[in-house]
Tab-separated table of C-alpha atoms in Angstrom:
chain	number	residue	atom	x	y	z
I	1	ASP	CA	89.319	-23.968	19.684
I	2	ALA	CA	90.494	-20.746	20.549
I	3	GLY	CA	94.505	-21.737	21.465
I	4	VAL	CA	95.327	-20.973	24.591
I	5	ILE	CA	94.672	-16.804	24.291
I	6	GLN	CA	97.139	-14.806	26.110
I	7	SER	CA	97.555	-10.729	26.179
I	8	PRO	CA	98.967	-8.420	26.359
I	9	ARG	CA	101.541	-10.027	23.459
I	10	HIS	CA	104.368	-6.576	23.572
I	11	GLU	CA	104.686	-4.522	27.211
I	12	VAL	CA	106.943	-2.240	27.518
I	13	THR	CA	107.120	-0.431	30.512
I	14	GLU	CA	109.441	1.141	33.315
I	15	MET	CA	110.850	-0.552	35.777
I	16	GLY	CA	109.536	-0.246	38.702
I	17	GLN	CA	105.775	-0.616	37.316
I	18	GLU	CA	103.686	-3.370	38.102
I	19	VAL	CA	103.231	-5.326	35.781
I	20	THR	CA	100.229	-7.651	35.021
I	21	LEU	CA	100.488	-10.928	32.674
I	22	ARG	CA	96.642	-12.667	31.730
I	23	CYS	CA	96.016	-16.024	29.757
I	24	LYS	CA	92.995	-18.016	29.053
I	25	PRO	CA	93.308	-21.612	29.371
I	26	ILE	CA	92.097	-23.990	27.001
I	27	SER	CA	87.542	-24.846	27.858
I	28	GLY	CA	88.423	-28.483	29.718
I	29	HIS	CA	92.012	-27.534	30.512
I	30	ASN	CA	92.320	-28.553	33.928
I	31	SER	CA	97.126	-27.994	34.127
I	32	LEU	CA	98.066	-24.043	33.879
I	33	PHE	CA	101.987	-23.758	33.687
I	34	TRP	CA	103.363	-20.024	33.249
I	35	TYR	CA	107.289	-20.240	31.411
I	36	ARG	CA	109.459	-17.605	31.510
I	37	GLN	CA	112.002	-18.055	28.142
I	38	THR	CA	115.517	-16.508	28.603
I	39	MET	CA	118.164	-16.391	26.140
I	40	MET	CA	120.469	-18.141	28.848
I	41	ARG	CA	117.581	-20.186	30.427
I	42	GLY	CA	116.548	-21.756	27.520
I	43	LEU	CA	112.485	-22.419	28.478
I	44	GLU	CA	112.866	-22.676	32.030
I	45	LEU	CA	108.359	-22.974	34.341
I	46	LEU	CA	107.919	-20.456	36.561
I	47	ILE	CA	104.161	-21.840	38.868
I	48	TYR	CA	101.832	-24.218	37.487
I	49	PHE	CA	98.368	-24.639	38.227
I	50	ASN	CA	96.075	-28.081	38.619
I	51	ASN	CA	92.054	-26.745	39.379
I	52	ASN	CA	92.655	-23.377	39.762
I	53	VAL	CA	95.057	-24.763	42.562
I	54	PRO	CA	99.333	-23.461	42.805
I	55	ILE	CA	101.367	-27.543	43.154
I	56	ASP	CA	104.323	-25.730	41.851
I	57	ASP	CA	105.457	-22.417	42.102
I	58	SER	CA	109.820	-23.342	43.259
I	59	GLY	CA	110.047	-21.975	39.920
I	60	MET	CA	109.067	-17.844	40.882
I	61	PRO	CA	112.405	-16.328	40.977
I	62	GLU	CA	111.878	-13.913	44.110
I	63	ASP	CA	109.119	-12.676	45.920
I	64	ARG	CA	108.264	-9.957	43.062
I	65	PHE	CA	106.568	-12.639	41.033
I	66	SER	CA	103.105	-13.969	42.100
I	67	ALA	CA	100.243	-16.204	39.719
I	68	LYS	CA	96.960	-16.906	40.581
I	69	MET	CA	93.908	-18.683	39.234
I	70	PRO	CA	90.760	-17.813	40.739
I	71	ASN	CA	88.704	-19.885	37.934
I	72	ALA	CA	89.573	-22.487	35.610
I	73	SER	CA	89.330	-20.287	32.826
I	74	PHE	CA	92.363	-17.514	33.968
I	75	SER	CA	95.210	-17.077	35.208
I	76	THR	CA	97.263	-13.980	36.093
I	77	LEU	CA	101.319	-13.252	36.113
I	78	LYS	CA	102.140	-10.200	38.257
I	79	ILE	CA	105.407	-9.002	38.954
I	80	GLN	CA	105.688	-5.604	41.543
I	81	PRO	CA	107.899	-4.129	40.994
I	82	SER	CA	109.459	-4.614	37.435
I	83	GLU	CA	113.103	-4.486	36.953
I	84	PRO	CA	114.724	-4.874	33.420
I	85	ARG	CA	115.809	-8.424	34.411
I	86	ASP	CA	112.241	-9.895	34.245
I	87	SER	CA	113.038	-8.288	30.379
I	88	ALA	CA	111.383	-12.688	28.807
I	89	VAL	CA	108.887	-14.424	27.078
I	90	TYR	CA	106.503	-15.459	29.311
I	91	PHE	CA	104.649	-17.760	27.693
I	92	CYS	CA	101.613	-19.594	28.887
I	93	ALA	CA	100.242	-23.675	28.907
I	94	SER	CA	97.019	-25.548	29.030
I	95	LYS	CA	96.659	-29.225	29.263
I	96	MET	CA	94.509	-32.079	29.636
I	97	ALA	CA	94.886	-34.311	32.320
I	98	GLY	CA	96.704	-37.058	31.916
I	99	GLN	CA	100.467	-37.864	31.686
I	100	ASN	CA	100.117	-38.687	27.768
I	101	GLN	CA	98.005	-34.700	27.330
I	102	PRO	CA	100.423	-32.423	25.399
I	103	GLN	CA	100.715	-29.021	26.474
I	104	HIS	CA	99.467	-26.687	24.343
I	105	PHE	CA	101.245	-23.143	24.150
I	106	GLY	CA	99.998	-19.358	24.307
I	107	ASP	CA	101.830	-16.609	21.715
I	108	GLY	CA	103.769	-15.169	24.579
I	109	THR	CA	103.829	-11.754	25.952
I	110	ARG	CA	106.944	-10.081	24.415
I	111	LEU	CA	107.752	-7.817	27.665
I	112	SER	CA	110.284	-4.830	28.240
I	113	ILE	CA	111.573	-3.400	31.225
I	114	LEU	CA	113.076	-0.324	31.129
Q	1	ILE	CA	117.504	-32.549	39.628
Q	2	LEU	CA	116.016	-33.705	36.701
Q	3	ASN	CA	118.279	-33.082	33.556
Q	4	VAL	CA	117.315	-33.801	30.073
Q	5	GLU	CA	120.136	-33.226	27.499
Q	6	GLN	CA	119.661	-32.340	23.602
Q	7	SER	CA	122.666	-33.141	20.913
Q	8	PRO	CA	123.244	-31.723	19.021
Q	9	GLN	CA	122.207	-27.521	19.981
Q	10	SER	CA	122.491	-26.603	16.408
Q	11	LEU	CA	122.341	-28.307	12.756
Q	12	HIS	CA	122.545	-26.734	9.070
Q	13	VAL	CA	121.633	-29.087	6.556
Q	14	GLN	CA	121.365	-28.982	2.557
Q	15	GLU	CA	117.450	-29.963	2.007
Q	16	GLY	CA	116.863	-33.234	1.116
Q	17	ASP	CA	118.701	-33.794	3.483
Q	18	SER	CA	117.732	-36.341	6.369
Q	19	THR	CA	119.012	-35.940	10.365
Q	20	ASN	CA	118.131	-36.808	13.060
Q	21	PHE	CA	119.714	-35.471	16.710
Q	22	THR	CA	119.303	-36.730	20.192
Q	23	CYS	CA	117.655	-36.336	23.827
Q	24	SER	CA	118.791	-37.492	27.105
Q	25	PHE	CA	117.060	-37.828	30.534
Q	26	PRO	CA	117.631	-39.655	33.378
Q	27	SER	CA	115.726	-43.149	33.050
Q	28	SER	CA	114.589	-42.817	36.980
Q	29	ASN	CA	110.782	-42.262	38.056
Q	30	PHE	CA	109.958	-41.954	33.847
Q	31	TYR	CA	106.054	-41.326	33.263
Q	32	ALA	CA	106.454	-39.676	29.663
Q	33	LEU	CA	108.977	-38.036	26.896
Q	34	HIS	CA	107.369	-35.259	24.430
Q	35	TRP	CA	108.603	-33.594	21.672
Q	36	TYR	CA	108.028	-30.299	20.273
Q	37	ARG	CA	108.071	-27.586	17.092
Q	38	TRP	CA	109.380	-24.232	17.600
Q	39	GLU	CA	109.103	-22.715	15.168
Q	40	THR	CA	110.993	-18.334	16.148
Q	41	ALA	CA	108.229	-15.644	16.599
Q	42	LYS	CA	105.825	-18.706	17.867
Q	43	SER	CA	105.162	-20.947	20.712
Q	44	PRO	CA	105.708	-23.871	20.894
Q	45	GLU	CA	104.224	-26.785	18.858
Q	46	ALA	CA	103.592	-30.566	20.103
Q	47	LEU	CA	105.099	-32.868	18.005
Q	48	PHE	CA	104.652	-36.356	20.026
Q	49	VAL	CA	104.302	-37.695	23.485
Q	50	MET	CA	106.176	-40.946	24.420
Q	51	THR	CA	105.620	-43.604	27.753
Q	52	LEU	CA	106.280	-46.061	26.808
Q	53	ASN	CA	110.055	-48.350	25.456
Q	54	GLY	CA	110.608	-49.298	22.319
Q	55	ASP	CA	107.311	-46.131	21.030
Q	56	GLU	CA	107.660	-45.502	18.048
Q	57	LYS	CA	105.867	-42.191	16.751
Q	58	LYS	CA	105.363	-40.313	12.633
Q	59	LYS	CA	103.870	-37.685	11.509
Q	60	GLY	CA	104.562	-37.100	7.304
Q	61	ARG	CA	108.305	-36.898	7.383
Q	62	ILE	CA	108.957	-36.353	11.272
Q	63	SER	CA	109.623	-39.902	13.413
Q	64	ALA	CA	110.809	-40.148	16.924
Q	65	THR	CA	112.127	-43.095	19.589
Q	66	LEU	CA	111.896	-43.902	22.986
Q	67	ASN	CA	114.596	-45.636	24.981
Q	68	THR	CA	113.341	-45.594	28.309
Q	69	LYS	CA	116.061	-48.329	29.543
Q	70	GLU	CA	118.763	-46.303	28.933
Q	71	GLY	CA	117.043	-42.804	28.835
Q	72	TYR	CA	117.840	-40.946	24.999
Q	73	SER	CA	115.015	-40.348	22.432
Q	74	TYR	CA	115.877	-39.903	18.970
Q	75	LEU	CA	113.600	-37.661	16.548
Q	76	TYR	CA	114.209	-37.920	12.964
Q	77	ILE	CA	113.761	-35.944	9.991
Q	78	LYS	CA	113.169	-37.542	6.234
Q	79	GLY	CA	113.983	-35.562	3.230
Q	80	SER	CA	114.834	-31.485	5.031
Q	81	GLN	CA	112.217	-29.296	3.680
Q	82	PRO	CA	113.456	-25.508	4.362
Q	83	GLU	CA	110.114	-25.290	6.208
Q	84	ASP	CA	111.601	-27.621	8.841
Q	85	SER	CA	113.766	-24.809	9.525
Q	86	ALA	CA	112.724	-24.271	13.728
Q	87	THR	CA	113.997	-25.438	16.648
Q	88	TYR	CA	112.944	-28.477	18.294
Q	89	LEU	CA	112.821	-29.453	22.203
Q	90	CYS	CA	112.142	-32.737	24.637
Q	91	ALA	CA	110.723	-32.248	27.411
Q	92	THR	CA	110.071	-35.464	30.170
Q	93	ASN	CA	107.941	-34.662	33.395
Q	94	TYR	CA	107.751	-36.858	37.018
Q	95	GLY	CA	105.473	-35.982	39.132
Q	96	GLY	CA	103.050	-38.259	37.508
Q	97	SER	CA	99.831	-37.391	35.273
Q	98	GLN	CA	100.013	-33.452	36.797
Q	99	GLY	CA	104.084	-32.472	37.367
Q	100	ASN	CA	105.303	-30.271	35.259
Q	101	LEU	CA	107.482	-30.650	31.950
Q	102	ILE	CA	111.161	-30.801	31.717
Q	103	PHE	CA	112.011	-29.258	28.485
Q	104	GLY	CA	115.778	-29.146	27.589
Q	105	LYS	CA	117.964	-26.495	25.573
Q	106	GLY	CA	116.891	-27.579	22.085
Q	107	THR	CA	118.804	-28.339	18.756
Q	108	LYS	CA	117.713	-25.790	15.903
Q	109	LEU	CA	117.815	-26.424	12.284
Q	110	SER	CA	118.319	-24.728	9.965
Q	111	VAL	CA	117.034	-25.900	6.221
Q	112	LYS	CA	118.747	-24.485	3.131
Q	113	PRO	CA	117.637	-24.486	-0.444
């Protein structure tokens, strides 16, 4: 099992540019989560999908952030336009159905907006 | 607003010491309590998921207990080793089995050899 795969691992870009983060969940998992980790706020949920459908996007900070899950094996988190305060580590996680199931995290994307 | 509190924020122990830390959460509408281990520069790794009051789980030297009536869980590490150094996160979910997790800020454990 390859685990949750995120790309890129690191991204450095100038403010105003569009940033796209990618995630491939574990095969057979039906829920996918996008998190942001910062020193100030810790690990905070941005959005999660169940069976490819967005369920709760209340954590998405602004309209500049958007996420899609076109199929069961792929999701993107897009920031347009990016700002320096978006710099953080972004994690994707997936899980199987059921409240007893843990979330499995990818290695994260470290994003730096200059 | 669901709030998950962890204490202490950080902990420094000597190799061989046993230690424990606490996770507090609202006891109403409880579904499950998760513990994760998060090493620096890596991603969180699931340790335990507990759902029933009185649950106890164990993995090697690490164990956890759950009290859903009073809303707390303890994580114990017996005979700490330097490789146990990590941040330990707890999280609880609401909204049923499809709900997301609300994470505490974690307890950062440092074990000195």
